[in-house]
Amino acid sequence: MERLSDTLGRPVRDLRVSVTDRCNFRCVYCMPKEVFGRDHPFLPRAELLTFEEIERLTRAFAGIGVEKIRITGGEPLVRRDLETLVAMLARIDGLDLTLTTNGALLAPKARALKDAGLRRITVSLDSLDDDVFRAMNDVDFPVARVLDGIDAALAAGLDPVKVNVVVKRGLNEDGVLPMARHFHGTSVVLRFIEYMDVGHTNGWRLDDVVPAAEIVAAIDAELPLEPVEPAYRGEVANRWRYRDGSGEIGVIASVTRPFCGDCTRARLSADGKLYTCLFAVKGHDLRALLRGGATDEELARAVADVWSARTDRYSELRSEATADLPKVEMSFIGG
Ligand SMILES: C[S@@+](CC[C@H](N)C(=O)[O-])C[C@H]1O[C@@H](n2cnc3c(N)ncnc32)[C@H](O)[C@@H]1O
Ligand code: SF4
């Protein structure tokens, strides 16, 4: 099938589906408590896409060339019966299906997710130091339970298990090397992510970003690394493997080396808006079409029209000034 490209020649390849805007963590860089407090107006249930609506839209995206789906949030595992959605999406031919979670609820769920058809998973874990981790998730959640979740995912046969680490200057940068040591020699693939100015509530400053090159240098000094060729156009992570042959890591340099030129990702918010950039200010309302009785052809045409008109390249234009734009929150459209 001919894959659709946008105005800058970028094909649509990935779709990130946010299944909820809620989360059981309050990571300081994503859902700061001052903003996402007790009276924060989260989406009412009726506003969320149903699993059937998500499946229909996913099929429409598969029709224009999407081949990879990432279920995300908010925290996807707080959405009830998520394995039912996994089973529905796993039935769509030719789709690579994965999920990103904070791991808090993963230990008891890993087997059911695997049985439903999930093949791989990404768990976010910012520090192995319990005090630092509790401070970063800001709900006093112990690191041991996330490690249990990672073990359960490995035991269930989810493969690969990746671990996302957001690095923020002065907060968890000392934990980079301990993290590399911990997973060195295991099948777990670490992905270090530069702290980004997503949303407009996390008070982002360029000084808070630990450049990917610095992260690689810190690890390489003790555990020598060599670069790995990208597996495909648009691969987000720069991959490195240990010279001793015991695994690989990735770094996501979205701030210091923007990859807009190769960005093939579309994002669907929990209430059915299509965003063509993580840093978008506005989405396209697909739920209105779904609930207004659009046919499958009409849905497919709508997503194709949005993608063909896409111009976004925010990360290449980023500055301290653009950090203040009223961008949509990451917990709303997923990472
Ligand atoms: C928004 S979360 C949603 C899924 C799930 N709750 C989780 O934490 O894995 C997806 C990913 O985005 C990352 N993230 C959130 N805010 C970020 C920021 N300001 N900069 C870089 N990455 C961020 C998270 O660490 C996580 O790995
Ligand atoms: S990064 Fe994930 S776990 Fe942390 S607050 Fe955001 S959505 Fe929740």
Short mmCIF file of C-alpha atoms and ligand atoms in Angstrom, two decimals:
data_model
loop_
_atom_site.label_atom_id
_atom_site.label_comp_id
_atom_site.label_asym_id
_atom_site.label_seq_id
_atom_site.Cartn_x
_atom_site.Cartn_y
_atom_site.Cartn_z
CA MET A 1 0.00 0.00 0.00
CA GLU A 2 1.12 3.54 -0.79
CA ARG A 3 1.84 5.33 2.49
CA LEU A 4 0.56 8.87 2.81
CA SER A 5 3.09 11.69 3.32
CA ASP A 6 2.72 15.19 4.77
CA THR A 7 3.80 18.52 3.25
CA LEU A 8 7.43 17.83 4.24
CA GLY A 9 7.44 14.35 2.71
CA ARG A 10 7.11 12.51 6.02
CA PRO A 11 5.04 9.32 5.89
CA VAL A 12 2.66 8.38 8.71
CA ARG A 13 4.01 5.30 10.41
CA ASP A 14 3.17 5.38 14.12
CA LEU A 15 0.06 6.16 16.11
CA ARG A 16 0.13 6.83 19.84
CA VAL A 17 -3.22 6.25 21.45
CA SER A 18 -3.89 7.85 24.81
CA VAL A 19 -6.58 5.87 26.63
CA THR A 20 -6.93 8.15 29.65
CA ASP A 21 -5.78 11.58 30.83
CA ARG A 22 -5.58 10.30 34.43
CA CYS A 23 -2.56 8.96 36.21
CA ASN A 24 -1.71 7.45 39.59
CA PHE A 25 1.65 9.33 39.59
CA ARG A 26 2.37 13.04 39.65
CA CYS A 27 5.81 13.05 38.00
CA VAL A 28 7.23 16.50 38.60
CA TYR A 29 8.15 16.98 34.93
CA CYS A 30 4.78 15.81 33.58
CA MET A 31 1.83 16.30 35.97
CA PRO A 32 3.03 18.68 38.69
CA LYS A 33 0.72 18.52 41.73
CA GLU A 34 0.15 22.28 41.80
CA VAL A 35 -1.59 21.96 38.44
CA PHE A 36 -2.98 18.40 38.57
CA GLY A 37 -4.39 18.67 42.11
CA ARG A 38 -7.49 17.14 43.68
CA ASP A 39 -9.87 19.44 41.86
CA HIS A 40 -8.27 19.13 38.43
CA PRO A 41 -11.01 18.68 35.81
CA PHE A 42 -10.11 15.35 34.24
CA LEU A 43 -12.22 14.13 31.34
CA PRO A 44 -15.59 12.64 32.34
CA ARG A 45 -16.04 9.03 31.22
CA ALA A 46 -18.49 9.84 28.43
CA GLU A 47 -15.88 12.05 26.79
CA LEU A 48 -13.37 9.20 26.46
CA LEU A 49 -13.30 7.20 23.27
CA THR A 50 -14.76 3.74 23.83
CA PHE A 51 -12.63 0.72 22.93
CA GLU A 52 -14.81 0.22 19.83
CA GLU A 53 -14.20 3.82 18.74
CA ILE A 54 -10.44 3.42 19.28
CA GLU A 55 -10.47 0.24 17.21
CA ARG A 56 -12.32 1.93 14.34
CA LEU A 57 -9.92 4.85 14.27
CA THR A 58 -6.92 2.54 14.50
CA ARG A 59 -8.18 0.68 11.44
CA ALA A 60 -8.56 4.01 9.61
CA PHE A 61 -4.94 4.88 10.44
CA ALA A 62 -3.75 1.42 9.41
CA GLY A 63 -5.48 2.15 6.09
CA ILE A 64 -3.23 5.18 5.43
CA GLY A 65 -0.01 3.40 6.34
CA VAL A 66 0.29 3.28 10.14
CA GLU A 67 2.04 0.08 11.16
CA LYS A 68 2.91 0.70 14.79
CA ILE A 69 0.54 1.48 17.67
CA ARG A 70 1.61 2.57 21.12
CA ILE A 71 -1.03 2.59 23.86
CA THR A 72 -0.26 5.35 26.34
CA GLY A 73 -1.84 8.03 28.53
CA GLY A 74 -1.91 9.37 31.29
CA GLU A 75 -1.33 5.98 32.79
CA PRO A 76 -2.91 3.39 30.48
CA LEU A 77 -3.17 0.70 33.15
CA VAL A 78 -5.59 2.81 35.20
CA ARG A 79 -8.14 2.37 32.37
CA ARG A 80 -10.35 -0.57 33.33
CA ASP A 81 -10.13 -3.78 31.27
CA LEU A 82 -7.31 -2.44 29.13
CA GLU A 83 -6.46 -5.99 28.06
CA THR A 84 -9.79 -6.02 26.18
CA LEU A 85 -8.57 -3.12 24.01
CA VAL A 86 -5.20 -4.84 23.56
CA ALA A 87 -6.99 -7.93 22.28
CA MET A 88 -9.09 -5.84 19.86
CA LEU A 89 -6.05 -4.02 18.43
CA ALA A 90 -3.89 -7.15 18.35
CA ARG A 91 -6.39 -8.64 15.86
CA ILE A 92 -5.67 -5.92 13.27
CA ASP A 93 -3.38 -7.41 10.63
CA GLY A 94 0.19 -6.23 10.30
CA LEU A 95 0.23 -3.91 13.32
CA ASP A 96 3.10 -3.79 15.77
CA LEU A 97 1.44 -3.15 19.15
CA THR A 98 3.15 -1.85 22.26
CA LEU A 99 2.35 0.04 25.44
CA THR A 100 4.06 2.58 27.69
CA THR A 101 3.35 2.42 31.44
CA ASN A 102 4.74 3.74 34.69
CA GLY A 103 4.77 0.12 35.87
CA ALA A 104 2.89 0.72 39.12
CA LEU A 105 0.07 -1.69 38.23
CA LEU A 106 2.09 -3.89 35.89
CA ALA A 107 3.03 -6.84 38.12
CA PRO A 108 -0.52 -8.24 38.39
CA LYS A 109 -1.39 -7.28 34.77
CA ALA A 110 1.63 -8.37 32.72
CA ARG A 111 0.41 -11.90 32.02
CA ALA A 112 -3.09 -10.78 30.97
CA LEU A 113 -1.62 -8.17 28.62
CA LYS A 114 0.65 -10.75 27.02
CA ASP A 115 -2.20 -13.24 26.70
CA ALA A 116 -4.32 -10.53 25.04
CA GLY A 117 -1.69 -10.17 22.31
CA LEU A 118 0.72 -7.49 23.51
CA ARG A 119 4.22 -8.42 22.36
CA ARG A 120 6.43 -5.79 23.93
CA ILE A 121 6.30 -3.04 26.52
CA THR A 122 8.03 0.13 27.71
CA VAL A 123 8.18 0.88 31.43
CA SER A 124 9.13 4.36 32.65
CA LEU A 125 11.54 4.40 35.59
CA ASP A 126 13.56 7.51 36.38
CA SER A 127 15.77 6.32 39.24
CA LEU A 128 16.73 3.20 41.14
CA ASP A 129 17.27 5.29 44.25
CA ASP A 130 14.06 4.88 46.24
CA ASP A 131 14.15 8.40 47.71
CA VAL A 132 14.79 10.03 44.35
CA PHE A 133 12.13 7.90 42.65
CA ARG A 134 9.51 8.69 45.30
CA ALA A 135 10.30 12.41 44.95
CA MET A 136 10.04 12.27 41.15
CA ASN A 137 6.73 10.39 41.01
CA ASP A 138 5.59 12.68 43.88
CA VAL A 139 3.11 10.14 45.26
CA ASP A 140 5.72 8.32 47.37
CA PHE A 141 5.56 5.21 45.19
CA PRO A 142 8.38 2.73 45.95
CA VAL A 143 10.82 1.75 43.22
CA ALA A 144 10.68 -1.92 44.24
CA ARG A 145 7.11 -2.26 42.93
CA VAL A 146 8.09 -0.95 39.49
CA LEU A 147 11.03 -3.36 39.43
CA ASP A 148 8.52 -6.14 40.28
CA GLY A 149 6.48 -4.98 37.29
CA ILE A 150 9.51 -5.18 35.01
CA ASP A 151 10.27 -8.70 36.29
CA ALA A 152 6.66 -9.73 35.71
CA ALA A 153 6.81 -8.38 32.13
CA LEU A 154 9.98 -10.37 31.47
CA ALA A 155 8.49 -13.49 33.07
CA ALA A 156 5.33 -13.14 30.93
CA GLY A 157 7.52 -13.14 27.81
CA LEU A 158 7.00 -9.52 26.73
CA ASP A 159 10.00 -8.91 24.49
CA PRO A 160 11.70 -6.55 24.42
CA VAL A 161 11.07 -4.79 27.69
CA LYS A 162 12.35 -1.22 27.37
CA VAL A 163 12.84 1.17 30.26
CA ASN A 164 12.40 4.94 29.69
CA VAL A 165 14.43 7.26 31.89
CA VAL A 166 13.77 11.01 31.73
CA VAL A 167 16.90 12.79 32.90
CA LYS A 168 16.53 16.16 34.60
CA ARG A 169 19.57 18.19 35.68
CA GLY A 170 20.11 18.16 39.43
CA LEU A 171 17.32 15.66 40.03
CA ASN A 172 18.32 12.21 38.78
CA GLU A 173 21.41 12.73 36.60
CA ASP A 174 23.56 10.98 39.23
CA GLY A 175 21.42 7.90 38.69
CA VAL A 176 22.30 7.43 35.01
CA LEU A 177 25.33 5.22 35.58
CA PRO A 178 23.75 3.09 38.36
CA MET A 179 20.81 2.53 35.99
CA ALA A 180 23.16 1.41 33.19
CA ARG A 181 25.04 -0.91 35.57
CA HIS A 182 21.78 -2.43 36.86
CA PHE A 183 20.46 -3.40 33.42
CA HIS A 184 23.83 -4.09 31.73
CA GLY A 185 23.92 -7.74 30.73
CA THR A 186 20.12 -8.15 30.85
CA SER A 187 17.69 -8.14 27.91
CA VAL A 188 16.17 -4.85 29.12
CA VAL A 189 16.88 -1.93 26.76
CA LEU A 190 17.35 1.43 28.51
CA ARG A 191 16.20 4.61 26.77
CA PHE A 192 17.42 7.88 28.25
CA ILE A 193 15.21 10.81 27.31
CA GLU A 194 16.15 14.48 27.37
CA TYR A 195 13.76 16.44 29.54
CA MET A 196 11.37 18.24 27.19
CA ASP A 197 9.20 21.34 27.30
CA VAL A 198 5.98 19.44 26.71
CA GLY A 199 2.78 21.08 27.86
CA HIS A 200 3.08 24.44 29.55
CA THR A 201 2.96 23.53 33.22
CA ASN A 202 6.30 21.95 34.00
CA GLY A 203 8.32 25.19 34.12
CA TRP A 204 10.86 23.87 31.64
CA ARG A 205 14.24 25.59 31.32
CA LEU A 206 17.01 24.70 28.88
CA ASP A 207 19.41 24.49 31.84
CA ASP A 208 17.42 21.51 33.17
CA VAL A 209 18.22 19.42 30.09
CA VAL A 210 21.07 16.92 30.37
CA PRO A 211 22.23 16.53 26.74
CA ALA A 212 22.14 12.99 25.35
CA ALA A 213 25.83 13.28 24.42
CA GLU A 214 26.65 13.84 28.10
CA ILE A 215 24.62 10.77 29.09
CA VAL A 216 26.39 8.59 26.52
CA ALA A 217 29.81 9.90 27.60
CA ALA A 218 29.09 9.15 31.28
CA ILE A 219 28.14 5.55 30.51
CA ASP A 220 30.86 5.03 27.90
CA ALA A 221 33.55 6.02 30.44
CA GLU A 222 32.77 2.92 32.48
CA LEU A 223 30.88 0.62 30.11
CA PRO A 224 32.31 1.26 26.62
CA LEU A 225 29.74 1.84 23.88
CA GLU A 226 29.66 1.88 20.09
CA PRO A 227 26.91 3.29 17.82
CA VAL A 228 24.28 1.07 16.18
CA GLU A 229 22.85 1.99 12.76
CA PRO A 230 19.19 3.10 12.91
CA ALA A 231 16.79 0.24 12.17
CA TYR A 232 14.49 2.43 10.07
CA ARG A 233 13.87 6.03 8.98
CA GLY A 234 12.39 8.02 11.83
CA GLU A 235 13.71 5.87 14.66
CA VAL A 236 13.54 8.20 17.63
CA ALA A 237 16.35 6.79 19.73
CA ASN A 238 20.02 6.98 18.82
CA ARG A 239 21.10 3.43 19.63
CA TRP A 240 24.38 2.37 21.23
CA ARG A 241 25.57 -1.12 22.10
CA TYR A 242 27.99 -2.22 24.79
CA ARG A 243 31.32 -3.19 23.23
CA ASP A 244 31.37 -6.28 25.45
CA GLY A 245 28.31 -7.54 23.57
CA SER A 246 25.99 -7.43 26.56
CA GLY A 247 23.10 -5.40 25.27
CA GLU A 248 22.25 -1.90 24.10
CA ILE A 249 20.89 1.47 25.20
CA GLY A 250 19.23 4.34 23.40
CA VAL A 251 19.20 8.09 23.90
CA ILE A 252 16.38 10.32 22.77
CA ALA A 253 17.89 13.72 22.03
CA SER A 254 14.67 15.54 21.25
CA VAL A 255 16.04 18.86 22.50
CA THR A 256 19.70 18.84 21.46
CA ARG A 257 19.17 16.97 18.17
CA PRO A 258 15.57 17.49 17.06
CA PHE A 259 14.25 14.80 14.74
CA CYS A 260 11.24 16.63 13.26
CA GLY A 261 12.58 15.99 9.74
CA ASP A 262 11.95 12.29 10.22
CA CYS A 263 8.92 12.41 12.50
CA THR A 264 6.31 9.87 11.43
CA ARG A 265 4.10 9.99 14.54
CA ALA A 266 0.44 10.87 14.93
CA ARG A 267 -1.20 11.13 18.35
CA LEU A 268 -4.76 10.48 19.42
CA SER A 269 -5.91 11.99 22.71
CA ALA A 270 -8.22 10.12 25.07
CA ASP A 271 -11.15 12.24 23.88
CA GLY A 272 -10.49 11.53 20.23
CA LYS A 273 -8.51 14.52 19.01
CA LEU A 274 -5.79 13.93 16.48
CA TYR A 275 -2.52 15.78 17.13
CA THR A 276 0.20 15.81 14.52
CA CYS A 277 2.93 16.94 16.93
CA LEU A 278 3.73 16.36 20.60
CA PHE A 279 4.02 20.12 20.91
CA ALA A 280 0.79 20.98 19.16
CA VAL A 281 -1.51 23.63 20.52
CA LYS A 282 -4.67 22.25 18.89
CA GLY A 283 -6.05 18.86 17.81
CA HIS A 284 -8.53 17.74 15.14
CA ASP A 285 -11.78 16.38 16.55
CA LEU A 286 -12.27 12.84 15.24
CA ARG A 287 -14.74 11.89 17.97
CA ALA A 288 -17.26 14.33 16.52
CA LEU A 289 -17.03 12.48 13.21
CA LEU A 290 -17.30 9.07 14.88
CA ARG A 291 -20.30 10.05 16.96
CA GLY A 292 -21.83 11.97 14.07
CA GLY A 293 -22.18 8.72 12.12
CA ALA A 294 -19.22 8.98 9.71
CA THR A 295 -18.58 5.91 7.57
CA ASP A 296 -15.22 4.12 7.59
CA GLU A 297 -14.38 5.82 4.28
CA GLU A 298 -15.20 9.24 5.70
CA LEU A 299 -13.02 8.59 8.74
CA ALA A 300 -10.15 7.41 6.55
CA ARG A 301 -10.47 10.50 4.36
CA ALA A 302 -10.50 12.80 7.41
CA VAL A 303 -7.29 11.36 8.88
CA ALA A 304 -5.66 11.38 5.44
CA ASP A 305 -6.60 15.06 4.95
CA VAL A 306 -5.12 16.04 8.32
CA TRP A 307 -1.87 14.16 7.68
CA SER A 308 -1.45 15.48 4.11
CA ALA A 309 -1.71 19.06 5.41
CA ARG A 310 0.78 18.52 8.26
CA THR A 311 3.57 21.12 8.60
CA ASP A 312 4.75 20.69 12.25
CA ARG A 313 8.44 20.98 13.13
CA TYR A 314 8.28 22.45 16.61
CA SER A 315 11.48 20.94 18.02
CA GLU A 316 13.51 22.52 15.24
CA LEU A 317 12.05 25.91 16.11
CA ARG A 318 12.20 25.48 19.89
CA SER A 319 13.52 28.24 22.15
CA GLU A 320 12.95 29.42 25.71
CA ALA A 321 10.18 31.63 24.27
CA THR A 322 8.29 28.80 22.58
CA ALA A 323 8.30 26.93 25.92
CA ASP A 324 5.49 29.27 27.02
CA LEU A 325 3.08 28.48 24.18
CA PRO A 326 -0.22 26.99 25.42
CA LYS A 327 0.74 23.49 24.21
CA VAL A 328 -1.32 20.44 25.07
CA GLU A 329 -0.11 18.48 28.11
CA MET A 330 1.86 15.25 27.61
CA SER A 331 -0.40 13.40 30.06
CA PHE A 332 -3.25 14.27 27.67
CA ILE A 333 -1.75 13.04 24.41
CA GLY A 334 0.78 10.55 25.66
CA GLY A 335 4.53 10.38 25.31
C1 LIG B 1 3.39 10.81 29.36
S1 LIG B 1 3.99 9.19 29.81
C2 LIG B 1 2.53 8.20 29.56
C3 LIG B 1 2.69 6.74 29.88
C4 LIG B 1 2.94 6.35 31.31
N1 LIG B 1 2.19 7.07 32.27
C5 LIG B 1 4.42 6.43 31.62
O1 LIG B 1 4.83 7.27 32.42
O2 LIG B 1 5.15 5.63 31.04
C6 LIG B 1 5.03 8.67 28.46
C7 LIG B 1 6.51 8.97 28.58
O3 LIG B 1 6.71 10.37 28.52
C8 LIG B 1 7.76 10.71 29.37
N2 LIG B 1 7.69 12.13 29.71
C9 LIG B 1 6.72 12.77 30.39
N3 LIG B 1 7.01 14.09 30.52
C10 LIG B 1 8.19 14.30 29.89
C11 LIG B 1 9.02 15.44 29.67
N4 LIG B 1 8.69 16.65 30.13
N5 LIG B 1 10.16 15.27 28.97
C12 LIG B 1 10.52 14.06 28.50
N6 LIG B 1 9.77 12.94 28.66
C13 LIG B 1 8.63 13.05 29.36
C14 LIG B 1 7.53 9.81 30.54
O4 LIG B 1 8.66 9.66 31.36
C15 LIG B 1 7.15 8.51 29.88
O5 LIG B 1 8.27 7.73 29.62
S1 SF4 B 2 5.08 10.51 33.04
FE1 SF4 B 2 3.51 8.93 33.01
S2 SF4 B 2 3.47 8.29 35.15
FE2 SF4 B 2 4.45 10.23 35.18
S3 SF4 B 2 2.81 11.70 35.55
FE3 SF4 B 2 3.15 11.58 33.32
S4 SF4 B 2 1.63 10.13 32.67
FE4 SF4 B 2 1.88 9.83 34.88
#
